[in-house]
Each structure stands twice: as structure tokens, then as C-alpha cells.
Short mmCIF file of the C-alpha atoms (twelve columns), coordinates in Angstrom:
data_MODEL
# 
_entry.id   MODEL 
# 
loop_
_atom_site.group_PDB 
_atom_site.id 
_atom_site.type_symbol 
_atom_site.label_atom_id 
_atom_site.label_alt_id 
_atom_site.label_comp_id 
_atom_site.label_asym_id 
_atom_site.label_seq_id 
_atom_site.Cartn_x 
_atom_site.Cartn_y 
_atom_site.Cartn_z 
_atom_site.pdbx_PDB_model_num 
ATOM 1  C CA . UNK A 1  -1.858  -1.781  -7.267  1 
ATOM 2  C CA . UNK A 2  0.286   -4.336  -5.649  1 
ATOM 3  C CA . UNK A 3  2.463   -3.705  -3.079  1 
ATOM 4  C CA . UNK A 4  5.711   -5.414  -2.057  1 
ATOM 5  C CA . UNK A 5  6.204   -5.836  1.971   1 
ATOM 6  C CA . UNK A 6  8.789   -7.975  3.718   1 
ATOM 7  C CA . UNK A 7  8.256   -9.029  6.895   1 
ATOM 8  C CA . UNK A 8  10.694  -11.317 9.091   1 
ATOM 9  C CA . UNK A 9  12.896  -12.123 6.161   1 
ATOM 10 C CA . UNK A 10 9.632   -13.357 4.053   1 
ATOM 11 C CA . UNK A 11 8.510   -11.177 1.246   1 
ATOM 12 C CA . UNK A 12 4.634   -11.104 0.536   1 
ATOM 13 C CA . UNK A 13 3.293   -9.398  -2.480  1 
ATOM 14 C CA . UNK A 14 -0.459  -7.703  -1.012  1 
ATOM 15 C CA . UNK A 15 -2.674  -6.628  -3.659  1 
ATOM 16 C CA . UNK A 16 -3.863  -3.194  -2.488  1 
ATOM 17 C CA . UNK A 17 -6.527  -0.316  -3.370  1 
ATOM 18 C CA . UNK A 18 -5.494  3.065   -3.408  1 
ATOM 19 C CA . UNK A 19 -7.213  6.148   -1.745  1 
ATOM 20 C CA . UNK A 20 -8.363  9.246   -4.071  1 
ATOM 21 C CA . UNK A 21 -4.734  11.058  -2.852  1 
ATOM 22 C CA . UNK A 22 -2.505  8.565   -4.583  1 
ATOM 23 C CA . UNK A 23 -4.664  8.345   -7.626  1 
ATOM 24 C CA . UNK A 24 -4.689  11.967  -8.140  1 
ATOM 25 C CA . UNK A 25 -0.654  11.930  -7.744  1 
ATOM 26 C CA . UNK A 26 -0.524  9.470   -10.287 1 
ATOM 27 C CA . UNK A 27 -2.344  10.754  -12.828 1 
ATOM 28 C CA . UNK A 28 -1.117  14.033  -12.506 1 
ATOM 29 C CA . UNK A 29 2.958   12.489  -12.676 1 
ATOM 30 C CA . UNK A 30 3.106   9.308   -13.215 1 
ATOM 31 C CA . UNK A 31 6.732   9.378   -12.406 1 
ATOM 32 C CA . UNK A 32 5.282   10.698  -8.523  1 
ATOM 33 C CA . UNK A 33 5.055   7.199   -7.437  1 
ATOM 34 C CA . UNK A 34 7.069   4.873   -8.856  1 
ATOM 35 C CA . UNK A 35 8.207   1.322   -8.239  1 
ATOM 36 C CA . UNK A 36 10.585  1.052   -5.629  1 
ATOM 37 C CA . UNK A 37 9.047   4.247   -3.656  1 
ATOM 38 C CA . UNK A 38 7.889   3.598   0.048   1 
ATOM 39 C CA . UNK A 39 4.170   3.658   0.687   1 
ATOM 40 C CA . UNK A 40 1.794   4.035   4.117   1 
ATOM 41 C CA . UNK A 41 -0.814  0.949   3.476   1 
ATOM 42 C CA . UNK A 42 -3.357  0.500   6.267   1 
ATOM 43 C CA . UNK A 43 -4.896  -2.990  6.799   1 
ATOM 44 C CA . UNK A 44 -8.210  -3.580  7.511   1 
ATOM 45 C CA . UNK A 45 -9.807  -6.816  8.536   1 
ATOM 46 C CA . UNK A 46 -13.574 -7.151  8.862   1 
ATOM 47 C CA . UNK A 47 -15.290 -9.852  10.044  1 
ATOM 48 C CA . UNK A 48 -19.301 -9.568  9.218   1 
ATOM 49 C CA . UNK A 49 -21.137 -12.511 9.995   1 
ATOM 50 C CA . UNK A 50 -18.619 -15.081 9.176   1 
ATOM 51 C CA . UNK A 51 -16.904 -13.561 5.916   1 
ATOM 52 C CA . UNK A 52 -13.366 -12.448 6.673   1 
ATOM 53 C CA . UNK A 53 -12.014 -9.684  4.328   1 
ATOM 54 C CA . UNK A 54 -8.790  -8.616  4.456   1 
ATOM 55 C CA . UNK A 55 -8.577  -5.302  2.572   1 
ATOM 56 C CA . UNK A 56 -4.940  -3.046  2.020   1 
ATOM 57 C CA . UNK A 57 -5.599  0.187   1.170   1 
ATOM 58 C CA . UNK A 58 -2.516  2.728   0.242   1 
ATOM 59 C CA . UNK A 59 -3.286  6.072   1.894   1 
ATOM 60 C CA . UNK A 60 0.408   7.911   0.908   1 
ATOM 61 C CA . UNK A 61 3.736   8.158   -0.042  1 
ATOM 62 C CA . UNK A 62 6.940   8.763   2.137   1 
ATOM 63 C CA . UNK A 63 9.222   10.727  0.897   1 
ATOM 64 C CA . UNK A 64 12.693  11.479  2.714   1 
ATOM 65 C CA . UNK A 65 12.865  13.945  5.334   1 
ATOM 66 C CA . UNK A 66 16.850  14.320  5.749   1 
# 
């Protein structure tokens, strides 16, 4: 899954994983999630030893309140 996020008038394309809730809306409507729909990504950044990872994981969708 990639996901599109603009930040101070840059746009950056993140690749992401996705947790078990977003899979499971998928598959069961793919139309659920859909391009252009707003997602919750959290961004992790490890640093063992001297690796950095930088890992984006997609933990939901927002959907409009109002």
C-alpha cells in the first residue's frame, strides 16, 4: 500500500504496511477504502545497533463525522 501525504506544500509518496483491520475491510469491500480516502498511518523509526528503519504502518480509516 502506498500512501500519499503532503507536508509543507511537498508531496511524498510513503510506502506503507497495513494492520490486520484495514486488510479485513478490504477484502471484505474493496470499495471500503478507496483511493482518495483519508487514512491514520503511524511512523515508526527504530534504530538497533546502527540500522535505521523507518516503517509506516496504516492502522485506520477516517471517515466524516459531520
Amino acid at each position: 500500500m502506498v500512501v500519499r501525504r503532503w507536508y509543507k506544500g511537498q508531496t511524498y509518496d510513503i510506502p506503507c504496511l497495513a494492520t490486520q483491520g484495514i486488510v479485513n475491510m478490504w477484502t471484505a469491500n474493496p470499495r471500503e477504502i478507496d483511493t482518495g480516502d483519508w487514512v491514520l498511518v503511524k511512523f515508526f523509526d527504530e534504530n538497533p545497533d546502527t540500522h535505521e528503519r523507518n516503517i509506516a504502518i496504516v492502522t485506520d480509516k477516517i471517515f466524516k463525522s459531520w
